[in-house]
Amino acid sequence: MNYTIKAGSTILDALKKIDELSQKGSRVLFVYNDLGKIIGSVSDGDCRRALIIGKGLDSAITEIMNKNFTFLRKGDYDIQTIQKIRLLGFKYVPELNEDGTLFAVRDFTNGKSYVPVDAVLMAGGKGERLRPLTLETPKPLLKVADKPIIDYNIENLMHYGVENITVTVNYLGEQIEEHFKNPFDGQQIKCVRESKYLGTIGSLQIIDDWHNDTILLMNSDLFTNIDFESFYFHYKKHNADMSVAAVPYNVNIPYGIFEIENTREIKGVKEKPSFYYYANAGIYLIKRELLNLIPKDTFYNATDFMDKLIELGKKVIRYPIAGYWVDIGKPEDFKSVQEFARNIRKA
């Protein structure tokens, strides 16, 4: 979709183009000069206000355009700008190259966003706890409410503007490769095959096509509506080397618990205490420069990587998930999530 208009155009030209774009939900154009640089924006409101004060339809849009327009700079994700976009309700925002030319137009309609990460979904596991369901179908392709589990995660990533998505496959990997053979809602999903099982993070070493400085790694068989924008904001705000999404986990003990000293002396009793923990949700943000710490061609888990970073004094933080999260590990999980998904669709 072309959201631009040349600086020499008239108000009438702009109105005609805005009318075409309005069917797609956009009512703003970005004005470019002879060098291709974006120099302003013009909306249907700008045109109407200009006509009210006496401008003619043949007046140049450079007379009425907003020169102080909001934009994103390519390669420089500005959290404050994103927050401004949210606050003011902007729907489409240009992302500019360093020379001021247009790189892309970002869609912020209906809660959409743009999170500058490369996403990797791990889809190589055997799903042994879900057998016999996974004997002939890889777990990520099992359907929840008539849609493969992995598709929910792909859709959520795309909702947040993630453009570079890779799926690592192994067990029954040809089925997942076939599933993503054609573009997914207009976006090509890449599949990379492991030559052997590499754990929950080892497969990052077989990917060499990176586009961003932050890697989002996640299990492909989770059922969650995690807010990736908030996750990324939190990660950047705390200048972390790695952020681990976490889910609250309560342990309630239905008995009185003794406080013991010197192995036998009772110093007190806690009646039916509750303990509150955070559990690993299997979703991570990682500085790309740290990937060289992952051993090549070796089975290696994300928890091993966390331990390594902590040992090196790197900053590893946790991000609490506010929405829903289900790890579909056992048959009863798979059954319960079916009903949960149907209820979400009805809501």
Coordinates of C-alpha atoms in Angstrom, one line a residue:
M1 CA 0.0 0.0 0.0
N2 CA 1.4 3.4 -1.0
Y3 CA 1.1 5.9 1.8
T4 CA 3.2 8.6 0.2
I5 CA 2.5 11.6 -2.0
K6 CA 4.9 13.9 -3.9
A7 CA 5.5 17.4 -2.6
G8 CA 4.2 19.1 -5.8
S9 CA 0.8 17.6 -5.3
T10 CA -2.4 19.6 -4.6
I11 CA -5.0 19.3 -1.8
L12 CA -7.3 17.6 -4.4
D13 CA -4.7 15.1 -5.2
A14 CA -4.2 14.3 -1.5
L15 CA -8.0 14.0 -0.9
K16 CA -8.4 11.5 -3.8
K17 CA -5.5 9.4 -2.5
I18 CA -6.7 9.6 1.1
D19 CA -10.2 8.4 -0.1
E20 CA -8.6 5.3 -1.6
L21 CA -6.6 4.6 1.5
S22 CA -9.5 5.2 3.9
Q23 CA -11.0 1.9 2.7
K24 CA -7.9 0.3 4.3
G25 CA -8.2 2.4 7.5
S26 CA -5.6 5.1 6.8
R27 CA -6.4 8.8 6.5
V28 CA -2.8 10.1 6.4
L29 CA -0.2 10.5 3.7
F30 CA 3.6 11.2 4.0
V31 CA 5.0 13.9 1.8
Y32 CA 8.3 13.3 0.0
N33 CA 10.5 15.7 -1.9
D34 CA 12.6 15.3 -5.1
L35 CA 15.3 13.5 -3.2
G36 CA 12.8 11.0 -1.8
K37 CA 13.0 12.4 1.7
I38 CA 9.9 12.5 3.9
I39 CA 9.3 16.1 4.8
G40 CA 5.9 16.1 6.3
S41 CA 2.5 14.4 6.7
V42 CA -1.0 15.4 5.5
S43 CA -4.3 14.0 6.8
D44 CA -7.9 14.5 5.7
G45 CA -8.3 16.7 8.7
D46 CA -5.4 19.0 7.5
C47 CA -7.1 19.2 4.1
R48 CA -10.6 20.0 5.5
R49 CA -9.2 22.7 7.8
A50 CA -7.3 24.3 4.9
L51 CA -10.5 24.4 2.8
I52 CA -12.4 26.0 5.7
I53 CA -9.9 28.9 5.9
G54 CA -10.1 29.6 2.2
K55 CA -7.5 27.4 0.6
G56 CA -8.4 26.1 -2.8
L57 CA -8.4 22.5 -4.0
D58 CA -5.4 23.4 -6.3
S59 CA -3.3 24.7 -3.3
A60 CA -0.1 22.8 -2.7
I61 CA 0.0 20.3 0.1
T62 CA 3.3 21.7 1.2
E63 CA 1.4 24.8 2.4
I64 CA -0.7 22.7 4.8
M65 CA 1.4 19.7 5.7
N66 CA 2.6 19.0 9.2
K67 CA 6.4 19.4 9.2
N68 CA 6.7 18.3 12.8
F69 CA 5.4 14.8 12.2
T70 CA 6.0 11.7 14.3
F71 CA 8.3 9.0 12.8
L72 CA 10.5 6.1 13.8
R73 CA 14.2 5.9 12.9
K74 CA 15.3 2.7 11.4
G75 CA 17.7 0.8 13.7
D76 CA 16.8 3.1 16.6
Y77 CA 13.8 1.8 18.5
D78 CA 12.5 4.8 20.5
I79 CA 10.3 3.7 23.4
Q80 CA 9.2 7.2 24.1
T81 CA 8.0 7.6 20.5
I82 CA 6.1 4.3 20.6
Q83 CA 4.4 5.5 23.8
K84 CA 3.5 8.8 22.1
I85 CA 2.0 6.9 19.2
R86 CA -0.1 4.9 21.7
L87 CA -1.2 8.1 23.6
L88 CA -2.2 10.1 20.5
G89 CA -3.8 7.2 18.8
F90 CA -1.7 7.3 15.6
K91 CA -2.6 4.4 13.3
Y92 CA 0.2 4.5 10.7
V93 CA 3.7 5.8 11.3
P94 CA 6.7 6.1 8.9
E95 CA 10.0 4.5 9.7
L96 CA 12.8 6.5 8.0
N97 CA 16.2 5.5 6.9
E98 CA 19.2 7.5 8.1
D99 CA 19.0 9.8 5.1
G100 CA 15.3 10.6 5.7
T101 CA 13.9 8.4 3.0
L102 CA 11.1 6.0 3.7
F103 CA 12.0 2.5 4.9
A104 CA 8.5 1.3 5.8
V105 CA 5.1 2.4 7.2
R106 CA 4.4 0.7 10.5
D107 CA 0.8 -0.3 11.4
F108 CA -0.4 0.6 14.9
T109 CA -4.1 -0.1 14.3
N110 CA -6.0 -2.3 16.7
G111 CA -3.2 -2.6 19.2
K112 CA -0.6 -3.6 16.6
S113 CA 2.9 -2.6 17.1
Y114 CA 6.5 -2.9 15.8
V115 CA 9.0 -4.8 18.0
P116 CA 12.5 -4.9 16.4
V117 CA 13.5 -8.5 17.1
D118 CA 14.2 -11.6 15.2
A119 CA 12.0 -14.4 16.5
V120 CA 12.9 -18.1 16.7
L121 CA 10.3 -20.7 17.6
M122 CA 11.6 -24.1 18.7
A123 CA 9.5 -26.8 17.1
G124 CA 11.8 -29.8 17.1
G125 CA 10.7 -31.7 20.2
K126 CA 9.0 -35.2 20.1
G127 CA 6.1 -34.2 22.4
E128 CA 6.4 -37.6 24.1
R129 CA 4.1 -36.7 27.0
L130 CA 1.2 -36.1 24.5
R131 CA 1.4 -39.5 22.8
P132 CA -0.4 -41.1 21.0
L133 CA -1.4 -37.6 19.6
T134 CA 2.1 -36.9 18.6
L135 CA 3.0 -40.2 17.0
E136 CA 2.2 -39.0 13.5
T137 CA 1.8 -35.2 14.1
P138 CA 4.4 -32.9 15.5
K139 CA 3.1 -31.2 18.7
P140 CA 3.2 -27.6 17.2
L141 CA 0.7 -28.7 14.5
L142 CA -1.8 -30.2 16.9
K143 CA -5.0 -28.2 16.6
V144 CA -6.5 -26.0 19.3
A145 CA -10.0 -24.9 18.3
D146 CA -9.3 -26.0 14.6
K147 CA -6.0 -24.1 14.4
P148 CA -2.4 -25.5 14.9
I149 CA -0.9 -24.4 18.2
I150 CA 2.1 -22.8 16.4
D151 CA -0.1 -20.6 14.3
Y152 CA -1.4 -18.7 17.4
N153 CA 2.2 -17.8 18.2
I154 CA 3.0 -16.8 14.7
E155 CA -0.1 -14.6 14.6
N156 CA 0.8 -12.9 17.9
L157 CA 4.4 -12.2 16.7
M158 CA 3.1 -10.7 13.5
H159 CA 0.6 -8.6 15.4
Y160 CA 3.6 -7.0 17.1
G161 CA 5.3 -6.3 13.7
V162 CA 7.9 -9.1 14.0
E163 CA 9.0 -9.6 10.4
N164 CA 11.8 -12.1 10.7
I165 CA 10.5 -15.4 12.1
T166 CA 12.4 -18.7 12.0
V167 CA 11.1 -22.1 13.1
T168 CA 13.6 -24.7 14.0
V169 CA 12.5 -28.3 13.3
N170 CA 13.5 -31.9 13.9
Y171 CA 10.9 -34.5 14.8
L172 CA 8.5 -34.9 11.9
G173 CA 10.0 -31.6 10.6
E174 CA 8.9 -32.2 7.0
Q175 CA 5.3 -31.6 8.1
I176 CA 6.1 -28.2 9.7
E177 CA 8.2 -27.3 6.6
E178 CA 5.2 -28.1 4.4
H179 CA 2.9 -26.1 6.7
F180 CA 5.0 -23.0 6.1
K181 CA 5.9 -23.7 2.5
N182 CA 3.7 -20.8 1.4
P183 CA 3.6 -17.3 3.0
F184 CA 1.7 -17.1 6.2
D185 CA -0.8 -14.2 5.9
G186 CA 1.6 -12.6 3.4
Q187 CA 4.8 -13.2 5.4
Q188 CA 7.3 -15.9 4.7
I189 CA 8.2 -18.1 7.7
K190 CA 11.6 -19.7 7.5
C191 CA 12.3 -23.2 8.7
V192 CA 15.7 -24.5 9.8
R193 CA 16.3 -28.2 10.4
E194 CA 18.4 -29.5 13.2
S195 CA 20.8 -32.4 12.3
K196 CA 20.3 -33.7 15.8
Y197 CA 18.5 -32.6 18.9
L198 CA 20.1 -29.4 20.2
G199 CA 18.1 -28.6 23.4
T200 CA 16.0 -25.5 24.0
I201 CA 18.5 -23.0 22.8
G202 CA 21.3 -24.8 20.9
S203 CA 19.5 -24.4 17.6
L204 CA 20.2 -20.7 17.6
Q205 CA 23.8 -21.6 16.5
I206 CA 22.5 -23.0 13.2
I207 CA 20.8 -19.8 12.2
D208 CA 23.0 -17.2 10.5
D209 CA 20.4 -14.8 8.9
W210 CA 19.9 -12.2 11.6
H211 CA 18.4 -8.7 11.1
N212 CA 18.1 -7.2 14.6
D213 CA 20.2 -6.9 17.7
T214 CA 17.7 -8.7 19.9
I215 CA 16.6 -12.3 19.6
L216 CA 13.2 -13.5 20.8
L217 CA 13.3 -17.2 21.5
M218 CA 10.2 -19.2 22.5
N219 CA 8.7 -22.6 22.6
S220 CA 6.3 -23.1 19.6
D221 CA 3.8 -25.2 21.6
L222 CA 2.8 -22.6 24.2
F223 CA -0.7 -21.1 24.3
T224 CA -0.3 -17.5 25.4
N225 CA -1.2 -13.9 24.6
I226 CA 2.0 -12.4 26.0
D227 CA 2.4 -8.7 25.1
F228 CA 5.6 -8.7 23.2
E229 CA 5.8 -4.9 23.1
S230 CA 5.6 -4.7 26.9
F231 CA 8.1 -7.5 27.2
Y232 CA 10.5 -5.6 25.0
F233 CA 10.0 -2.3 26.8
H234 CA 10.8 -4.0 30.1
Y235 CA 13.9 -5.6 28.6
K236 CA 15.2 -2.3 27.2
K237 CA 14.2 -0.2 30.3
H238 CA 16.4 -2.5 32.5
N239 CA 19.2 -2.7 30.0
A240 CA 19.2 -6.5 30.4
D241 CA 21.4 -9.0 28.6
M242 CA 18.6 -11.5 28.8
S243 CA 15.0 -11.4 29.9
V244 CA 13.0 -14.5 30.8
A245 CA 9.2 -14.4 30.7
A246 CA 7.8 -15.9 33.9
V247 CA 4.4 -17.0 35.1
P248 CA 3.3 -16.9 38.8
Y249 CA 3.2 -20.2 40.6
N250 CA 1.6 -20.6 44.0
V251 CA 2.3 -23.5 46.3
N252 CA -0.3 -23.9 49.1
I253 CA 0.5 -26.3 52.0
P254 CA -2.7 -27.5 53.7
Y255 CA -0.9 -28.2 57.1
G256 CA 0.8 -26.3 59.8
I257 CA 4.5 -26.1 59.1
F258 CA 7.1 -26.0 61.9
E259 CA 9.9 -23.6 62.1
I260 CA 12.8 -25.7 63.3
E261 CA 16.1 -24.7 65.0
N262 CA 19.0 -27.0 65.7
T263 CA 17.4 -29.8 63.8
R264 CA 14.7 -30.5 66.4
E265 CA 13.6 -27.5 68.5
I266 CA 10.3 -26.0 67.3
K267 CA 10.4 -22.2 67.3
G268 CA 7.0 -21.6 65.8
V269 CA 4.3 -22.8 63.5
K270 CA 3.1 -21.4 60.2
E271 CA -0.5 -22.4 59.6
K272 CA -1.2 -23.5 56.0
P273 CA 1.4 -21.2 54.4
S274 CA 1.4 -20.2 50.8
F275 CA 4.6 -19.7 48.8
Y276 CA 4.8 -17.6 45.7
Y277 CA 7.2 -18.3 42.9
Y278 CA 7.9 -17.4 39.3
A279 CA 8.2 -20.3 36.8
N280 CA 10.1 -20.2 33.5
A281 CA 7.6 -19.6 30.7
G282 CA 9.9 -20.6 27.8
I283 CA 10.0 -17.2 26.2
Y284 CA 13.3 -15.2 26.2
L285 CA 14.8 -12.0 24.9
I286 CA 18.6 -12.2 24.3
K287 CA 21.2 -9.7 23.1
R288 CA 22.4 -11.1 19.8
E289 CA 26.0 -10.5 20.6
L290 CA 25.8 -13.1 23.3
L291 CA 24.9 -16.0 21.0
N292 CA 28.5 -16.9 20.5
L293 CA 28.4 -18.2 24.1
I294 CA 26.2 -21.1 23.0
P295 CA 28.3 -24.1 22.1
K296 CA 28.0 -25.3 18.5
D297 CA 26.6 -28.7 17.5
T298 CA 25.9 -29.4 21.1
F299 CA 22.7 -30.2 23.1
Y300 CA 22.3 -27.0 25.2
N301 CA 19.3 -25.7 27.1
A302 CA 18.2 -22.2 27.8
T303 CA 18.7 -22.8 31.6
D304 CA 22.4 -23.7 30.8
F305 CA 22.7 -20.4 29.0
M306 CA 21.1 -18.5 31.9
D307 CA 23.6 -20.1 34.3
K308 CA 26.5 -19.1 32.0
L309 CA 25.4 -15.5 31.8
I310 CA 24.9 -15.2 35.6
E311 CA 28.4 -16.8 36.0
L312 CA 29.8 -14.1 33.7
G313 CA 28.1 -11.3 35.7
K314 CA 25.6 -10.5 32.9
K315 CA 22.2 -9.0 33.7
V316 CA 19.4 -11.7 33.6
I317 CA 15.9 -10.5 34.6
R318 CA 12.4 -11.9 34.7
Y319 CA 9.3 -10.4 33.1
P320 CA 6.0 -11.4 34.6
I321 CA 3.3 -12.4 32.1
A322 CA 0.1 -10.5 32.7
G323 CA -2.1 -12.5 30.2
Y324 CA -2.7 -16.1 29.9
W325 CA -0.1 -18.8 29.4
V326 CA -0.5 -22.6 29.1
D327 CA 2.3 -25.1 28.5
I328 CA 0.5 -27.9 26.6
G329 CA 2.6 -30.7 28.0
K330 CA 0.1 -33.4 29.1
P331 CA -3.1 -34.7 27.6
E332 CA -5.2 -33.0 30.3
D333 CA -3.5 -29.7 29.4
F334 CA -4.4 -30.2 25.7
K335 CA -8.0 -31.0 26.6
S336 CA -8.4 -28.0 28.9
V337 CA -6.9 -25.6 26.5
Q338 CA -9.4 -26.6 23.8
E339 CA -12.3 -25.3 26.0
F340 CA -10.3 -22.2 27.0
A341 CA -9.6 -21.3 23.3
R342 CA -13.3 -21.7 22.4
N343 CA -14.3 -19.4 25.3
I344 CA -11.7 -16.8 24.1
R345 CA -13.3 -16.9 20.6
K346 CA -16.8 -16.4 22.0
A347 CA -15.7 -13.4 24.1

